[in-house]
mmCIF file of C-alpha atoms (C1' of nucleotides) in Angstrom:
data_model
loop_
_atom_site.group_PDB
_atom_site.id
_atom_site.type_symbol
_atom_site.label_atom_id
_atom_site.label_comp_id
_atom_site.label_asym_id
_atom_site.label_seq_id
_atom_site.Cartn_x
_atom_site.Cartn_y
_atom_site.Cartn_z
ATOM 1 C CA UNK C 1 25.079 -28.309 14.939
ATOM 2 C CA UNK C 2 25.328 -26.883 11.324
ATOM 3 C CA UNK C 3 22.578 -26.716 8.883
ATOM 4 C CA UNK C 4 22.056 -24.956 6.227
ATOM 5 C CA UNK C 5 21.037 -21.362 8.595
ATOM 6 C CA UNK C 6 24.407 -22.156 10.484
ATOM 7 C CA UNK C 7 26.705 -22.981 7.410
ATOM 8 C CA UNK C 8 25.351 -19.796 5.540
ATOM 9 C CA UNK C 9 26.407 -17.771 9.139
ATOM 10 C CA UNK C 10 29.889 -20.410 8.839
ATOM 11 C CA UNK C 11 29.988 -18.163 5.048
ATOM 12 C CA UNK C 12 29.571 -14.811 6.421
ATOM 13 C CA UNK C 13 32.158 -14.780 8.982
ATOM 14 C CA UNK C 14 34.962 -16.924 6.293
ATOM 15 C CA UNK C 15 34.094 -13.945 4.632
ATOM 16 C CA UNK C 16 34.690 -11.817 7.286
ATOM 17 C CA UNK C 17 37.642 -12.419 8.061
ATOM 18 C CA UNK C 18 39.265 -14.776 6.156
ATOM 19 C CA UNK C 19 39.547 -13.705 2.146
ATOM 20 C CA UNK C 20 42.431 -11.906 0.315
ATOM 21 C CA UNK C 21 45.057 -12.668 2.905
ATOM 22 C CA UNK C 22 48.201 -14.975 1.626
ATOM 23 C CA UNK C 23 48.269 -18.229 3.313
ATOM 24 C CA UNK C 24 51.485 -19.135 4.780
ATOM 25 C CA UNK C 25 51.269 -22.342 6.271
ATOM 26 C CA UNK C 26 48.819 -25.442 6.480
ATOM 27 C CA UNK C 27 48.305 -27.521 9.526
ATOM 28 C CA UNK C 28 47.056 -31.015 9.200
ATOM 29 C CA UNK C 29 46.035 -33.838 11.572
ATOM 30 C CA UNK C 30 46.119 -37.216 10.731
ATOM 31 C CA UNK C 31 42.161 -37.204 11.014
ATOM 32 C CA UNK C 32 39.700 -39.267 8.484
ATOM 33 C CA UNK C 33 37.957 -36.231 7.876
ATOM 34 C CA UNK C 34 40.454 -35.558 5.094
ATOM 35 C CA UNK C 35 39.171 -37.002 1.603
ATOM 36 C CA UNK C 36 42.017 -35.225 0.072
ATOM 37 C CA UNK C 37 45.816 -36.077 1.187
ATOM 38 C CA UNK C 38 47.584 -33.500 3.231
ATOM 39 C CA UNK C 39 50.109 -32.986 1.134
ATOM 40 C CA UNK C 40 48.099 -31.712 -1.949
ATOM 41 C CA UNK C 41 45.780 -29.637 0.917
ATOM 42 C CA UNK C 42 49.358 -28.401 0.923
ATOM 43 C CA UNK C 43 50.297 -27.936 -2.402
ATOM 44 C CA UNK C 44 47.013 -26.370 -3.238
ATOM 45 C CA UNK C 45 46.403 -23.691 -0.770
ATOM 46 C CA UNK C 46 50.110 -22.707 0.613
ATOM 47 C CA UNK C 47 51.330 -19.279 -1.012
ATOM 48 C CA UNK C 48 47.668 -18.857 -2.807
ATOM 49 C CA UNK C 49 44.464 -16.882 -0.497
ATOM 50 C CA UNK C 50 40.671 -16.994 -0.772
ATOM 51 C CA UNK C 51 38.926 -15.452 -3.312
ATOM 52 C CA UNK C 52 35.088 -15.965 -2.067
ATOM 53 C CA UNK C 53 32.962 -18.401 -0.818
ATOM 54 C CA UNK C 54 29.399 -20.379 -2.111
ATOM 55 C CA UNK C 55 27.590 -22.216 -0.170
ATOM 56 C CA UNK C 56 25.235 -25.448 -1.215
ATOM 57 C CA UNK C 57 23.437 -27.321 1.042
ATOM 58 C CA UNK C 58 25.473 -27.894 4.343
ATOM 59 C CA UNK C 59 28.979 -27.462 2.264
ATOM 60 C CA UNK C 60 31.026 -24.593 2.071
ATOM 61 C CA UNK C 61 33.460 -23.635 -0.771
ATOM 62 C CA UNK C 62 36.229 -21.622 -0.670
ATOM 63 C CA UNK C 63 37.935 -20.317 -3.653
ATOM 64 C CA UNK C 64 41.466 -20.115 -4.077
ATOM 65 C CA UNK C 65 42.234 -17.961 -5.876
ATOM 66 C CA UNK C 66 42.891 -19.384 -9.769
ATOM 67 C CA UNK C 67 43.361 -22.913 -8.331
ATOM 68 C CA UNK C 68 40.053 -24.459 -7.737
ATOM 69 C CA UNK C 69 37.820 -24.687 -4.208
ATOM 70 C CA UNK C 70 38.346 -25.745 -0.452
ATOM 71 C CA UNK C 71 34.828 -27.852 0.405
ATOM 72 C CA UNK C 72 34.171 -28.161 4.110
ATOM 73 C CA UNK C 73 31.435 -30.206 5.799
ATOM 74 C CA UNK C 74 30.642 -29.820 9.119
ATOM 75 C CA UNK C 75 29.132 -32.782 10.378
ATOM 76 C CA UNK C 76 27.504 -32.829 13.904
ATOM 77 C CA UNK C 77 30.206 -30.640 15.669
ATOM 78 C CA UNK C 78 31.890 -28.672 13.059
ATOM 79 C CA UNK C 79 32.561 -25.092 13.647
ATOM 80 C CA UNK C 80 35.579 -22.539 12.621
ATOM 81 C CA UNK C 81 37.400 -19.947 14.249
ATOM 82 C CA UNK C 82 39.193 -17.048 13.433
ATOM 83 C CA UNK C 83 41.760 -16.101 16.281
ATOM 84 C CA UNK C 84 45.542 -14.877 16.595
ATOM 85 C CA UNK C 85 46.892 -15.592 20.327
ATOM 86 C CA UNK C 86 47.669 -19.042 21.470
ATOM 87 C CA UNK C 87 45.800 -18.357 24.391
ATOM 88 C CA UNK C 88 42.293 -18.334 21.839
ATOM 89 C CA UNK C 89 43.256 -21.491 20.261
ATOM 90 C CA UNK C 90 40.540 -23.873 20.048
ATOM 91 C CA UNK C 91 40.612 -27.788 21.015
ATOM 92 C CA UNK C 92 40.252 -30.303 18.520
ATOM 93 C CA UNK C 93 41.840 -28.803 14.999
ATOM 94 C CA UNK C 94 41.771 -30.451 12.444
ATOM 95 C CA UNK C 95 42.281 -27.952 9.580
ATOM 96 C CA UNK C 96 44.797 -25.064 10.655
ATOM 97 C CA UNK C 97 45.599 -22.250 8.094
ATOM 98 C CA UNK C 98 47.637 -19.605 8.903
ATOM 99 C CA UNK C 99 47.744 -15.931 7.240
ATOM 100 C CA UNK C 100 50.489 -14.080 6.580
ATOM 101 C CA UNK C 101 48.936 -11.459 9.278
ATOM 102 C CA UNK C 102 49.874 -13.106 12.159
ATOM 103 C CA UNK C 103 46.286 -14.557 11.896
ATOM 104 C CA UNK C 104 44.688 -18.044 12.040
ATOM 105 C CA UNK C 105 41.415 -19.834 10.735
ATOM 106 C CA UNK C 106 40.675 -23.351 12.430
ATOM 107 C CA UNK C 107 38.384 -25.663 11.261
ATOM 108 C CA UNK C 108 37.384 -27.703 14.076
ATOM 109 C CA UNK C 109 35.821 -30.866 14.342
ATOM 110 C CA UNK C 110 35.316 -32.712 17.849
ATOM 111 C CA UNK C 111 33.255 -35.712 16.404
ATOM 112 C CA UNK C 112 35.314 -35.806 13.421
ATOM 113 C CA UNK C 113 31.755 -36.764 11.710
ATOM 114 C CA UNK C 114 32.769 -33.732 8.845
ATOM 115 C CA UNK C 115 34.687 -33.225 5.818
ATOM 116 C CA UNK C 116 37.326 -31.470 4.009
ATOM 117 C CA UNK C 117 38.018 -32.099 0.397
ATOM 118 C CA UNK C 118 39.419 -29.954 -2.496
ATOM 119 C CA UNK C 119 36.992 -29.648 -5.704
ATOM 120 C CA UNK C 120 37.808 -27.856 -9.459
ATOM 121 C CA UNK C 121 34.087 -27.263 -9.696
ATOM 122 C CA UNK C 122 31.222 -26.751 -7.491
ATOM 123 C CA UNK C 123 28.566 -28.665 -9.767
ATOM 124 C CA UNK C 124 30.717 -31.306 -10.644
ATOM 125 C CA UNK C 125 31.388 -31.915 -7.098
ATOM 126 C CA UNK C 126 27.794 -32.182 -6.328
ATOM 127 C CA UNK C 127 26.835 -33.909 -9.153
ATOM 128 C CA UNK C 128 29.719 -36.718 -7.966
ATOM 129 C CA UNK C 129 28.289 -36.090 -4.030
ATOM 130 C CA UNK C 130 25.256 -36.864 -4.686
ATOM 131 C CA UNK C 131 24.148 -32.902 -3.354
ATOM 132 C CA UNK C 132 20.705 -31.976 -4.454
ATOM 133 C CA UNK C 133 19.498 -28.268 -5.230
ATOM 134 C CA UNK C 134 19.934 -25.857 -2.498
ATOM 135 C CA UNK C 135 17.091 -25.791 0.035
ATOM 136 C CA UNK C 136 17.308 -21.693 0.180
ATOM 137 C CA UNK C 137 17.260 -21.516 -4.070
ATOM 138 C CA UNK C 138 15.196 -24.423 -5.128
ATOM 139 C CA UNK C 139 12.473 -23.300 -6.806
ATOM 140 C CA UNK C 140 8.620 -24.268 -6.429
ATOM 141 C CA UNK C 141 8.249 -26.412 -9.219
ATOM 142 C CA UNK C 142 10.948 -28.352 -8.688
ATOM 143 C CA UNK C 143 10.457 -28.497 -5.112
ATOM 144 C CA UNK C 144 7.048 -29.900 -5.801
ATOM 145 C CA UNK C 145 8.091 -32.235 -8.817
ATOM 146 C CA UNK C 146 10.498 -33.986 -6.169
ATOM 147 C CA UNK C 147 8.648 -34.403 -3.266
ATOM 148 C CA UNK C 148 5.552 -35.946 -5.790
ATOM 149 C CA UNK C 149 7.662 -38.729 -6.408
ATOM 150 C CA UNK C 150 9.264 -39.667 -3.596
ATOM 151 C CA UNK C 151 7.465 -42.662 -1.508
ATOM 152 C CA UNK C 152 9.401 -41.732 1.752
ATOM 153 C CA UNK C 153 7.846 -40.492 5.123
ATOM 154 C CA UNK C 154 8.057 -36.312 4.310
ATOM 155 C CA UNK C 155 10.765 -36.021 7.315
ATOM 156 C CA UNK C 156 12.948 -38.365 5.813
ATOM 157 C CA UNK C 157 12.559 -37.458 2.124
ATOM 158 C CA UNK C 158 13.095 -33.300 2.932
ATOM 159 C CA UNK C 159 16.373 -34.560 5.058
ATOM 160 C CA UNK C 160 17.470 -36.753 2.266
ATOM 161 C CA UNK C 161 20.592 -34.535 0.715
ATOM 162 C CA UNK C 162 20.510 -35.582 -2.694
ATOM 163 C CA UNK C 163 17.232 -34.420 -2.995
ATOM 164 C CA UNK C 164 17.094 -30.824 -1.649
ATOM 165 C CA UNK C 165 20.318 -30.263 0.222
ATOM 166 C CA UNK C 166 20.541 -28.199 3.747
ATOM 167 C CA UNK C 167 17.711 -29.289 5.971
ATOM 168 C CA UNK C 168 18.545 -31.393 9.032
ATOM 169 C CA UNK C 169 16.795 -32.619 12.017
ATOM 170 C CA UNK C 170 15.914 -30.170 13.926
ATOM 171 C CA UNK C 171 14.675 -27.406 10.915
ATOM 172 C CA UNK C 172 13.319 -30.332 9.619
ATOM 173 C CA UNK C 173 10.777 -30.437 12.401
ATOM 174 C CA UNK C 174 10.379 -26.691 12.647
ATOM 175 C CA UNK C 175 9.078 -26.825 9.056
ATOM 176 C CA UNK C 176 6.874 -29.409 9.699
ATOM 177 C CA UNK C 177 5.199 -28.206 12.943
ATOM 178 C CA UNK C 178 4.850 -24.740 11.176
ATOM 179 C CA UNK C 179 3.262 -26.322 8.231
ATOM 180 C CA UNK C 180 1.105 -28.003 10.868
ATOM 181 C CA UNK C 181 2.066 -31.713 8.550
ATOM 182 C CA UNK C 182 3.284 -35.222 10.365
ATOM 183 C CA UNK C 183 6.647 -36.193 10.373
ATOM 184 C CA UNK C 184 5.450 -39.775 9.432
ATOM 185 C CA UNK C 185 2.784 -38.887 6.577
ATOM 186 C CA UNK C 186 4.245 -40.464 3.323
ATOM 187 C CA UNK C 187 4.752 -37.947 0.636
ATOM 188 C CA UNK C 188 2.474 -39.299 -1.452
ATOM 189 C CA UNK C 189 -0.009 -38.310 0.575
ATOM 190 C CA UNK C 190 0.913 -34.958 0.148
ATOM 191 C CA UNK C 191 -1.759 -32.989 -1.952
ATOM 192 C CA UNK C 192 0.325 -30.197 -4.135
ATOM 193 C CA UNK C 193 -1.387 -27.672 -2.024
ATOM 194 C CA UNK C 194 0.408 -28.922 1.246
ATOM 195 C CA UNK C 195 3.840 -29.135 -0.430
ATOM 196 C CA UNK C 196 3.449 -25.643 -1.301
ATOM 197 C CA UNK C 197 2.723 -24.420 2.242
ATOM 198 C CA UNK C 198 6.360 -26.458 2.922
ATOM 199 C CA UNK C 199 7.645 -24.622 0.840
ATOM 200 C CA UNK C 200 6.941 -21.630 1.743
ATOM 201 C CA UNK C 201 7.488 -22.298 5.287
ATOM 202 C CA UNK C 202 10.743 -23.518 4.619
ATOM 203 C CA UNK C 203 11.826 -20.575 3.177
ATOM 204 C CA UNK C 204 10.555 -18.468 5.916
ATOM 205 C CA UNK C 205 12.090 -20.657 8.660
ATOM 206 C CA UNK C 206 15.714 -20.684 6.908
ATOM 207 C CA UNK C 207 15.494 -16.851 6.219
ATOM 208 C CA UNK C 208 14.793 -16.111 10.479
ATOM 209 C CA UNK C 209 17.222 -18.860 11.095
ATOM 210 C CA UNK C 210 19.787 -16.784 9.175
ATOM 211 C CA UNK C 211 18.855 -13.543 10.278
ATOM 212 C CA UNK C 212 19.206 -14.490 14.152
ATOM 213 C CA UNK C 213 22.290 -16.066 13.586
ATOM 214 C CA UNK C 214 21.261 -19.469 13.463
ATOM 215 C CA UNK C 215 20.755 -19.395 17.227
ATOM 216 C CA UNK C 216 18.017 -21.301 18.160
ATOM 217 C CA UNK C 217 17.726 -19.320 21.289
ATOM 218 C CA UNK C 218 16.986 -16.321 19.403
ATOM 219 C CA UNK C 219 14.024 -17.272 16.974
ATOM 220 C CA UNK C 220 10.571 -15.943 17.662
ATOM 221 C CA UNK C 221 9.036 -17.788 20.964
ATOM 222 C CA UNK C 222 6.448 -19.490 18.715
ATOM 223 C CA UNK C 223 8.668 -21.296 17.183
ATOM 224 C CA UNK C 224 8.795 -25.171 17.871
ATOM 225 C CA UNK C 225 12.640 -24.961 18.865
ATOM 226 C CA UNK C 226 12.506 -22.899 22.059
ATOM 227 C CA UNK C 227 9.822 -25.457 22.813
ATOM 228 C CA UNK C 228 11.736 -28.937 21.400
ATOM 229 C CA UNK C 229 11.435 -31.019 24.625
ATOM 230 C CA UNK C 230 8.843 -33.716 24.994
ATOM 231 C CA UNK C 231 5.917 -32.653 27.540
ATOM 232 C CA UNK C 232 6.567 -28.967 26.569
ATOM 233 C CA UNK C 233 3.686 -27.221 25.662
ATOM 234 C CA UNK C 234 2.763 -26.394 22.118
ATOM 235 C CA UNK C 235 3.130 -22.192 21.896
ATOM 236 C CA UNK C 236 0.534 -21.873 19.082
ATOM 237 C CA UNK C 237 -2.601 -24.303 20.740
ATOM 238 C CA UNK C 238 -1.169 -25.425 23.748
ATOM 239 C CA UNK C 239 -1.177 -29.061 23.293
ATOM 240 C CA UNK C 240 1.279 -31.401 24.016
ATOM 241 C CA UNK C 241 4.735 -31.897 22.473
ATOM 242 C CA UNK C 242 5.535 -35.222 21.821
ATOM 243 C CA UNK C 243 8.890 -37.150 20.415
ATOM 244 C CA UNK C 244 8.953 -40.073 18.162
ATOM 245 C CA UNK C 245 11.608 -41.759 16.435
ATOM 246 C CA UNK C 246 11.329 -41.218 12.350
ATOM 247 C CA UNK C 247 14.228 -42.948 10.149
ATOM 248 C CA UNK C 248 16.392 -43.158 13.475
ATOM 249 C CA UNK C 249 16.334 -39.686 14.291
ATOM 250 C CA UNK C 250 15.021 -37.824 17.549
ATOM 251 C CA UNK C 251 11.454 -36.191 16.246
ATOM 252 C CA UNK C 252 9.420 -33.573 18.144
ATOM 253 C CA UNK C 253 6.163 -32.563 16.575
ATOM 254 C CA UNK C 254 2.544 -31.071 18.301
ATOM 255 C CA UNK C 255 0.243 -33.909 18.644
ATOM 256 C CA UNK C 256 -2.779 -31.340 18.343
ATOM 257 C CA UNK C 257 -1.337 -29.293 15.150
ATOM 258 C CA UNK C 258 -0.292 -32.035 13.344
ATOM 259 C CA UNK C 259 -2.354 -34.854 12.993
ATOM 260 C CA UNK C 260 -1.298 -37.870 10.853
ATOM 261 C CA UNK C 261 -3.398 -38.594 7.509
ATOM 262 C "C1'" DA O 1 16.160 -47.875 -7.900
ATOM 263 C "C1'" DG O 2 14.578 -46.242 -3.805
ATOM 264 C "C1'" DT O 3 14.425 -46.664 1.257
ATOM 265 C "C1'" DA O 4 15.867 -48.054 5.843
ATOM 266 C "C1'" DC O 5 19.348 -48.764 9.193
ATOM 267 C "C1'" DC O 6 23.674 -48.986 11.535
ATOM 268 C "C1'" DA O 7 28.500 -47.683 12.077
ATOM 269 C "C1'" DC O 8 31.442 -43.979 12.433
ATOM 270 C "C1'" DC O 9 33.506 -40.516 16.553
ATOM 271 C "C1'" DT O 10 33.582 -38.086 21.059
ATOM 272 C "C1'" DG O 11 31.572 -35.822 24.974
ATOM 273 C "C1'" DA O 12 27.660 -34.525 28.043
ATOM 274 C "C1'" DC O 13 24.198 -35.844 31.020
ATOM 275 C "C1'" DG O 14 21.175 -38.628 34.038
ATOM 276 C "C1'" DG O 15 20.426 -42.800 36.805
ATOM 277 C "C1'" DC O 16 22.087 -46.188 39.887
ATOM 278 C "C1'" DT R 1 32.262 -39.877 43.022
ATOM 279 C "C1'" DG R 2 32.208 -43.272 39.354
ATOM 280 C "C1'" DC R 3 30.584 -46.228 35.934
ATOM 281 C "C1'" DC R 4 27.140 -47.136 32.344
ATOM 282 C "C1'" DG R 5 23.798 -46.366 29.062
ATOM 283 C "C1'" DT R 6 21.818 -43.055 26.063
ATOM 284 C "C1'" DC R 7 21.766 -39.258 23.276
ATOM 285 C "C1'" DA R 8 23.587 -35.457 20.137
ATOM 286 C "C1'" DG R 9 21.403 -30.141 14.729
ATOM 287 C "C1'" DG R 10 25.248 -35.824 9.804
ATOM 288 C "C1'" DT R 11 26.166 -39.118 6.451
ATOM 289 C "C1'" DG R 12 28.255 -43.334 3.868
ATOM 290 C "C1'" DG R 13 27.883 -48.044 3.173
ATOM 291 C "C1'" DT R 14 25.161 -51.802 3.069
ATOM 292 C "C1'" DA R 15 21.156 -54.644 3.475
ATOM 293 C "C1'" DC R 16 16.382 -55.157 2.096
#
DNA sequence: AGTACCACCTGACGGC
DNA sequence: TGCCGTCAGGTGGTAC
């Protein structure tokens, strides 16, 4: 699931209901999700609590408090939840924390395709990640100075992390079909004037993503997601929508809106 | 150096 | 019903 929209809703509700509370305990499974050892996930959050959070990209930070930053990463099936009676537990764990309240936050993971790391500093983590500027606070120019240079198909190079960070598949083709661009057209056949109606697209897409919860169910009906199914029609000119395969991934796109170079 | 592709996990769904 | 292949909103390593 999580992209940026759903990692920044991921932020609100750690912050909701999971900062200034002591942590008593840390539960662990033996999972590769775990880039840092259990025992210092141990030694570094037991007794402290979480300050805030940040968000870059598809990771999530949490502070603890004077002793550096819990980074989680999602993956495909990543999700957390906040909950108290056994009955509410979740299946697959693989991060447990438990409050001094009587509370509990779970990460959970089912594919066990995400992360969980411990980092002194957000930009040196990135810069050692290989994370590229935030797709919600790039700005213009350097949006545009990127995607210049890259020879990549534009799908590929805007999903490319170390580039921008926080677009996946599926906003990836919202963008597009919004910006009325193929998925396959190179970026150096962008003109400036088409990577700035990306960009502003982009920004418009993540901030409705956000502000309906990152449900795809809930964006406005014009959007390409309520639509994403190959055959569907296309809710702005009613042609068809078709699915392609662009650097592996599943790829819907309107084969009326957005016609190749 | 920059791009492309497959392996990594597990479960859901559709076809036979 | 049951088995099998395919697919899923991500990415790291490796091969061009």
């Amino acid at each position: 699931m999580p992209e940026l929209p759903d990692v920044e809703i991921f932020k609100k509700y750690f912050d909701a209901t999971s900062l200034h509370q002591n942590i008593r305990e840390i539960k662990t499974t033996g999972s590769r999700v775990y880039k840092s050892s259990s025992k210092t996930l141990k030694n570094s959050l037991e007794g402290h609590s979480f300050d805030h959070t940040s968000r870059v990209g598809k990771y999530l930070f949490a502070q603890i408090k004077s002793n550096g930053f819990l980074v989680l990463h999602f993956g495909m099936t990543g999700e957390m939840k906040y909950f108290k009676k056994e009955e509410e537990k979740p299946d697959y764990i693989q991060l447990l924390v438990s409050f001094t309240n009587g509370y509990y936050l779970a990460y959970v993971n089912k594919r066990k395709l995400g992360k969980i790391d411990l980092a002194e500093c957000i930009d040196d983590f990135c810069k050692n990640n290989n994370i590229g500027p935030d797709a919600g606070s790039v700005p213009g120019d350097t949006f545009i100075e990127i995607f210049s240079k890259s020879r990549a198909m534009i799908k590929s190079s805007l999903m490319d992390q170390s580039q921008i960070s926080g677009l996946g598949n599926i906003y990836t083709d919202e963008i597009l079909y919004q910006s009325q661009i193929h998925p396959e057209t190179g970026c150096g056949d962008l003109g400036e004037d088409e990577l700035n109606r990306i960009y502003t697209v982009m920004h418009r897409v993540l901030d409705t993503a956000i502000r309906n919860d990152a449900d795809p169910a809930k964006l406005p009906q014009d959007y390409l997601l309520p639509n994403r199914a190959e055959g569907n029609k296309c809710p702005k000119c009613k042609g068809k929508i078709k699915k392609i395969r662009v650097g592996g991934r599943s790829t819907y796109y309107c084969e009326s809106c957005q016609k190749k170079h």
